[in-house]
Tab-separated table of C-alpha atoms in Angstrom:
chain	number	residue	atom	x	y	z
A	86	MET	CA	-10.483	19.008	-20.217
A	87	SER	CA	-11.877	21.308	-17.716
A	88	ALA	CA	-10.502	22.111	-14.081
A	89	SER	CA	-11.182	23.812	-10.866
A	90	THR	CA	-8.772	25.574	-8.583
A	91	SER	CA	-8.521	26.319	-4.985
A	92	THR	CA	-8.022	30.358	-4.249
A	93	ALA	CA	-5.981	29.147	-1.205
A	94	ALA	CA	-2.053	29.672	-1.175
A	95	PRO	CA	-0.554	26.269	-1.722
A	96	LYS	CA	2.006	24.592	0.212
A	97	ARG	CA	3.369	21.897	-1.931
A	98	TYR	CA	1.589	20.050	-4.795
A	99	VAL	CA	0.692	16.768	-5.451
A	100	LEU	CA	-0.492	15.194	-8.398
A	101	ILE	CA	-2.404	11.694	-8.181
A	102	THR	CA	-3.679	9.798	-10.789
A	103	GLY	CA	-7.195	7.571	-10.382
A	104	CYS	CA	-8.838	8.941	-7.800
A	105	SER	CA	-12.156	7.756	-8.184
A	106	PRO	CA	-14.103	7.288	-5.118
A	107	GLY	CA	-13.718	3.890	-3.446
A	108	GLY	CA	-10.079	3.429	-4.519
A	109	ILE	CA	-6.818	3.922	-2.989
A	110	GLY	CA	-6.197	7.235	-4.841
A	111	HIS	CA	-9.574	9.131	-3.283
A	112	ALA	CA	-8.393	8.005	0.078
A	113	LEU	CA	-4.770	9.347	-0.635
A	114	ALA	CA	-6.112	12.728	-2.293
A	115	LEU	CA	-7.819	13.281	0.821
A	116	GLU	CA	-5.038	12.439	3.358
A	117	TYR	CA	-2.580	15.249	1.404
A	118	HIS	CA	-5.148	17.324	1.503
A	119	ARG	CA	-5.203	16.905	5.373
A	120	GLN	CA	-1.656	16.956	5.536
A	121	GLY	CA	-1.639	20.712	4.043
A	122	LEU	CA	-0.599	19.763	0.662
A	123	HIS	CA	-2.195	21.605	-2.275
A	124	VAL	CA	-3.591	18.297	-4.050
A	125	ILE	CA	-4.346	17.936	-8.044
A	126	ALA	CA	-7.027	15.101	-8.215
A	127	THR	CA	-7.594	13.264	-11.677
A	128	ALA	CA	-10.040	11.045	-12.921
A	129	ARG	CA	-11.601	9.817	-16.174
A	130	ARG	CA	-14.601	11.716	-15.315
A	131	LEU	CA	-14.382	14.947	-13.139
A	132	GLU	CA	-18.304	14.296	-11.910
A	133	VAL	CA	-17.136	11.477	-9.766
A	134	ILE	CA	-14.433	13.748	-7.861
A	135	GLU	CA	-16.926	16.795	-7.521
A	136	ASP	CA	-16.599	16.123	-3.586
A	137	LEU	CA	-12.829	16.593	-3.803
A	138	ARG	CA	-13.583	20.025	-5.570
A	139	ALA	CA	-15.611	20.953	-3.028
A	140	LEU	CA	-13.017	20.576	-0.517
A	141	GLY	CA	-10.718	22.829	-2.210
A	142	MET	CA	-8.619	20.604	-4.373
A	143	THR	CA	-7.540	21.101	-7.998
A	144	THR	CA	-9.478	18.026	-10.007
A	145	LEU	CA	-8.892	17.375	-13.686
A	146	ARG	CA	-10.094	15.223	-16.133
A	147	LEU	CA	-7.522	12.496	-17.554
A	148	ASP	CA	-6.875	9.558	-18.912
A	149	VAL	CA	-3.793	8.418	-18.314
A	150	THR	CA	-3.529	6.180	-21.442
A	151	ASP	CA	-3.796	9.455	-23.917
A	152	LYS	CA	-0.943	11.278	-24.674
A	153	GLU	CA	-2.773	14.473	-25.635
A	154	ALA	CA	-4.783	14.413	-22.183
A	155	ILE	CA	-1.292	14.167	-20.561
A	156	ARG	CA	0.306	17.073	-22.208
A	157	SER	CA	-2.971	19.319	-21.691
A	158	ALA	CA	-2.750	18.056	-17.817
A	159	ARG	CA	0.783	18.878	-17.775
A	160	ASP	CA	0.414	22.470	-19.213
A	161	GLU	CA	-2.658	23.395	-17.378
A	162	ILE	CA	-0.592	22.075	-14.231
A	163	ASP	CA	2.333	24.101	-15.152
A	164	GLU	CA	0.224	27.397	-15.392
A	165	LEU	CA	-1.111	26.364	-11.960
A	166	THR	CA	2.164	25.556	-9.952
A	167	GLY	CA	4.500	27.913	-11.477
A	168	GLY	CA	6.496	24.959	-13.433
A	169	ARG	CA	7.211	22.947	-10.159
A	170	LEU	CA	5.699	19.571	-8.545
A	171	ASP	CA	6.393	18.208	-5.348
A	172	VAL	CA	4.454	14.655	-5.481
A	173	LEU	CA	3.748	12.790	-8.151
A	174	ILE	CA	1.436	9.642	-7.796
A	175	ASN	CA	1.042	6.805	-10.174
A	176	ASN	CA	-1.982	5.049	-8.770
A	177	ALA	CA	-4.566	4.766	-11.637
A	178	GLY	CA	-4.828	0.945	-12.795
A	179	TYR	CA	-6.773	-1.919	-12.784
A	180	GLY	CA	-7.054	-5.867	-12.809
A	181	TYR	CA	-7.689	-8.689	-15.180
A	182	THR	CA	-8.897	-11.917	-13.269
A	183	VAL	CA	-8.737	-14.557	-15.551
A	184	ALA	CA	-6.044	-17.767	-16.246
A	185	VAL	CA	-3.209	-17.842	-18.721
A	186	THR	CA	-4.585	-19.896	-20.807
A	187	ASP	CA	-7.991	-18.128	-21.074
A	188	MET	CA	-6.314	-14.468	-21.230
A	189	HIS	CA	-7.520	-12.332	-24.544
A	190	LEU	CA	-4.367	-10.949	-25.284
A	191	GLU	CA	-6.002	-7.595	-26.318
A	192	ASP	CA	-7.244	-7.290	-23.077
A	193	VAL	CA	-3.602	-7.877	-21.748
A	194	ARG	CA	-2.150	-5.153	-23.663
A	195	ASN	CA	-4.855	-2.527	-22.789
A	196	LEU	CA	-3.760	-3.386	-18.948
A	197	PHE	CA	-0.489	-3.131	-19.397
A	198	GLU	CA	-1.192	0.220	-21.148
A	199	THR	CA	-2.472	1.731	-18.132
A	200	ASN	CA	-0.496	-0.173	-15.492
A	201	VAL	CA	2.782	0.219	-16.688
A	202	ILE	CA	2.977	2.452	-19.565
A	203	ALA	CA	0.973	5.355	-18.325
A	204	PRO	CA	3.108	5.587	-15.211
A	205	VAL	CA	5.957	6.091	-17.833
A	206	ALA	CA	4.076	8.621	-19.684
A	207	MET	CA	3.598	10.522	-16.621
A	208	VAL	CA	7.038	10.417	-15.548
A	209	GLN	CA	8.170	11.653	-18.862
A	210	ALA	CA	5.780	14.138	-19.004
A	211	PHE	CA	6.201	15.760	-15.212
A	212	ALA	CA	10.050	15.209	-14.516
A	213	PRO	CA	11.108	18.707	-15.307
A	214	MET	CA	8.725	19.866	-12.885
A	215	LEU	CA	9.675	17.571	-10.156
A	216	ILE	CA	13.248	18.363	-10.759
A	217	ALA	CA	12.148	22.169	-10.421
A	218	SER	CA	10.726	21.359	-6.966
A	219	GLY	CA	14.304	20.942	-5.748
A	220	ASP	CA	13.299	17.647	-3.633
A	221	GLY	CA	10.482	16.072	-5.768
A	222	ARG	CA	8.796	12.743	-4.860
A	223	ILE	CA	7.563	9.836	-7.118
A	224	VAL	CA	5.083	7.413	-5.535
A	225	GLN	CA	4.149	4.319	-7.475
A	226	LEU	CA	1.075	2.314	-5.965
A	227	GLY	CA	2.533	-0.990	-6.542
A	228	SER	CA	1.047	-4.772	-4.973
A	229	ILE	CA	2.406	-7.866	-3.030
A	230	ALA	CA	1.073	-9.057	-6.920
A	231	GLY	CA	4.459	-7.885	-8.183
A	232	PHE	CA	6.385	-10.957	-6.546
A	233	ALA	CA	3.314	-13.084	-5.589
A	234	PRO	CA	2.212	-15.947	-8.233
A	235	ILE	CA	-1.556	-15.176	-7.238
A	236	PRO	CA	-3.734	-17.498	-9.637
A	237	PHE	CA	-6.213	-15.892	-12.083
A	238	GLY	CA	-4.327	-12.939	-11.554
A	239	ALA	CA	-1.113	-13.406	-13.907
A	240	ALA	CA	-1.859	-10.005	-16.139
A	241	TYR	CA	-1.914	-7.893	-12.689
A	242	ASN	CA	0.896	-9.801	-11.267
A	243	MET	CA	2.977	-9.056	-14.443
A	244	SER	CA	1.938	-5.448	-14.590
A	245	LYS	CA	2.913	-4.986	-10.814
A	246	ALA	CA	6.317	-6.980	-11.440
A	247	ALA	CA	7.062	-4.310	-14.253
A	248	LEU	CA	6.121	-1.353	-12.085
A	249	MET	CA	7.985	-2.615	-9.479
A	250	ALA	CA	11.391	-2.943	-11.979
A	251	LEU	CA	10.349	0.552	-13.269
A	252	SER	CA	10.514	2.179	-9.547
A	253	ASN	CA	13.914	0.698	-8.830
A	254	THR	CA	15.755	1.740	-12.094
A	255	LEU	CA	13.875	5.203	-11.962
A	256	ARG	CA	15.021	5.466	-8.014
A	257	VAL	CA	18.650	5.439	-9.706
A	258	GLU	CA	18.525	7.471	-12.842
A	259	MET	CA	16.516	10.083	-10.701
A	260	ALA	CA	18.913	10.355	-7.860
A	261	PRO	CA	21.203	12.945	-9.515
A	262	PHE	CA	18.490	15.396	-9.426
A	263	ASN	CA	17.118	14.834	-6.134
A	264	VAL	CA	13.775	13.138	-7.108
A	265	LYS	CA	13.045	10.339	-4.556
A	266	VAL	CA	11.273	7.341	-5.643
A	267	VAL	CA	9.111	5.404	-3.282
A	268	HIS	CA	7.106	2.049	-4.501
A	269	ALA	CA	4.609	0.996	-2.322
A	270	ILE	CA	3.978	-2.494	-1.917
A	271	VAL	CA	0.140	-2.878	-1.300
A	272	GLY	CA	-1.354	-5.818	0.172
A	273	ARG	CA	-4.952	-6.370	1.021
A	274	VAL	CA	-7.125	-3.379	0.623
A	275	LYS	CA	-10.999	-2.270	0.711
A	276	THR	CA	-11.540	-1.027	-2.651
A	277	GLU	CA	-13.359	-1.590	-5.579
A	278	ILE	CA	-11.118	-3.230	-7.907
A	279	VAL	CA	-12.063	-6.945	-7.714
A	280	LYS	CA	-15.048	-6.991	-10.365
A	281	PRO	CA	-17.485	-9.965	-10.977
A	282	ARG	CA	-16.367	-12.598	-13.432
A	283	SER	CA	-17.038	-16.002	-14.068
A	284	ILE	CA	-14.711	-18.708	-15.228
A	285	PRO	CA	-15.056	-19.492	-19.073
A	286	VAL	CA	-17.513	-22.407	-19.629
A	287	ASP	CA	-14.592	-23.957	-22.009
A	288	SER	CA	-11.855	-23.402	-19.488
A	289	LEU	CA	-9.550	-25.879	-18.210
A	290	PHE	CA	-10.381	-24.332	-14.930
A	291	ARG	CA	-14.451	-24.367	-15.260
A	292	PRO	CA	-14.287	-27.278	-12.419
A	293	MET	CA	-12.939	-24.673	-10.033
A	294	GLU	CA	-15.750	-22.052	-10.512
A	295	GLU	CA	-17.408	-22.470	-7.149
A	296	VAL	CA	-14.234	-22.169	-5.044
A	297	PHE	CA	-13.060	-19.638	-7.499
A	298	GLN	CA	-15.889	-17.225	-6.604
A	299	ALA	CA	-15.523	-18.109	-2.784
A	300	LYS	CA	-11.917	-17.452	-2.980
A	301	ARG	CA	-11.153	-14.436	-5.364
A	302	ILE	CA	-13.271	-11.916	-3.162
A	303	GLY	CA	-12.810	-13.773	0.313
A	304	VAL	CA	-9.054	-14.058	0.221
A	305	SER	CA	-8.538	-10.496	-1.322
A	306	GLN	CA	-10.986	-8.761	1.257
A	307	GLU	CA	-9.825	-11.108	4.238
A	308	GLY	CA	-7.960	-9.013	6.889
A	309	ALA	CA	-8.173	-6.210	4.217
A	310	MET	CA	-7.035	-2.363	5.448
A	311	PRO	CA	-10.087	0.419	4.681
A	312	ALA	CA	-8.164	2.705	1.859
A	313	ASP	CA	-8.421	5.902	4.175
A	314	GLU	CA	-6.054	3.948	7.043
A	315	LEU	CA	-3.513	2.878	4.377
A	316	ALA	CA	-3.475	6.333	3.403
A	317	ARG	CA	-2.646	7.579	6.616
A	318	GLU	CA	0.280	5.000	6.729
A	319	LEU	CA	1.451	5.896	3.712
A	320	VAL	CA	1.494	9.208	3.055
A	321	PRO	CA	3.455	10.507	5.842
A	322	GLU	CA	6.374	8.384	4.719
A	323	THR	CA	6.682	9.671	1.356
A	324	LEU	CA	6.720	12.901	3.049
A	325	ARG	CA	9.979	12.342	4.991
A	326	SER	CA	13.402	13.663	4.187
A	327	HIS	CA	14.469	10.681	3.744
A	328	PRO	CA	11.451	8.261	2.638
A	329	LYS	CA	11.973	4.373	2.328
A	330	ARG	CA	12.697	2.897	-1.188
A	331	TRP	CA	9.848	0.296	-0.394
A	332	VAL	CA	7.008	0.764	1.597
A	333	TRP	CA	4.769	-2.112	2.919
A	334	ALA	CA	1.395	-0.963	3.333
A	335	GLY	CA	-2.296	-2.710	3.428
A	336	GLY	CA	-3.663	-5.605	5.397
A	337	GLN	CA	-1.452	-8.849	5.927
A	338	THR	CA	1.331	-7.459	4.339
A	339	TRP	CA	3.457	-9.637	6.872
A	340	ILE	CA	2.490	-12.796	4.794
A	341	PRO	CA	4.080	-12.109	1.769
A	342	TRP	CA	7.008	-10.682	3.150
A	343	PHE	CA	7.636	-13.154	5.631
A	344	PHE	CA	7.389	-16.061	2.559
A	345	TYR	CA	9.348	-13.547	0.054
A	346	THR	CA	12.257	-13.171	2.892
A	347	PHE	CA	12.517	-16.484	4.538
A	348	LEU	CA	10.725	-19.115	2.264
A	349	GLY	CA	11.432	-18.104	-1.256
A	350	GLN	CA	9.478	-19.036	-4.101
A	351	PRO	CA	9.001	-22.318	-3.017
A	352	GLY	CA	7.215	-21.332	-0.321
A	353	PHE	CA	5.058	-18.931	-2.118
A	354	ASP	CA	4.267	-21.574	-4.451
A	355	TRP	CA	2.787	-23.854	-1.976
A	356	LEU	CA	0.732	-20.813	0.036
A	357	MET	CA	-0.887	-19.842	-3.371
A	358	ARG	CA	-1.912	-23.342	-4.128
A	359	LYS	CA	-3.361	-23.864	-0.627
A	360	MET	CA	-4.927	-20.518	-0.449
A	361	PHE	CA	-6.855	-20.857	-4.095
A	362	GLY	CA	-7.781	-24.534	-3.697
A	363	PHE	CA	-5.349	-25.435	-6.344
A	364	SER	CA	-4.137	-28.645	-4.104
A	365	GLU	CA	-7.852	-30.088	-4.408
A	366	PHE	CA	-7.810	-29.231	-7.967
A	367	SER	CA	-4.920	-31.748	-8.388
A	368	GLY	CA	-6.736	-34.022	-7.409
A	369	VAL	CA	-9.361	-33.490	-9.470
A	370	CYS	CA	-7.346	-33.647	-12.503
A	371	ILE	CA	-5.536	-36.593	-11.696
A	372	ASP	CA	-8.779	-38.579	-10.886
A	373	GLY	CA	-10.174	-36.760	-14.546
A	374	GLU	CA	-13.496	-36.363	-12.913
A	375	PRO	CA	-15.204	-32.604	-14.237
A	376	LYS	CA	-16.365	-32.029	-10.559
A	377	LEU	CA	-17.040	-29.035	-8.811
A	378	ILE	CA	-14.668	-28.453	-5.850
A	379	PRO	CA	-16.421	-28.030	-2.278
A	380	VAL	CA	-15.470	-24.394	-0.773
């Protein structure tokens, strides 16, 4: 692991995982830096965050699924900060867009390793430093997927639901040490997390291929908030003396908030079927005709 550090006197230290360009972590790094914190930005490949180092941030190569890499990062950060850390941002994660019946279980396990187990490992490694700061913060980058039944996203949905449960439990456990836990429920954001993928040819859902391709990117990016705007919205909340437990941030979060608050699960189910073309697909299944669904 290699690092580059700023010589400027730090005010407060924030560690952010998953800072590759085009994502939320990169935008958060820039905003915390703008707010005057000493940012420790990490990514699997150090060269992709060279722009952050050039701005005076500390940059570390870190694979959050590698316990030895986490241990090494902890030791280096401990030396840099004098044994304290003010804010830990668990942001690193990725999606897996496939129907439950088409999932490869090893892919699901790998996703959970990054999206759920890694945040636990990071908290375990850095809890003493957060406590030492006297007013530590743990910020978990969750998603509306944590409670919305988004089709073809069950693996990601499950991981974000688990992360929410982790945040809520951790908030209670860390309260005696004055470490506050903020769970960000992120809505639509313009990032590079949506990757090209087709429905397998032998899938039950192959007749939905056309609408799948149109909806999966269209729905996720319609009304999406730029990542830098999300960062400007989220960062100040995490630095408040008494931050909110849950922070709804990102584009069109009012929609899932409304359904979650007033209409419950039946409302969510109806909304997801409508948004992703499952109402039409039900007709195809009843007819028994393997035809493509019009967009």
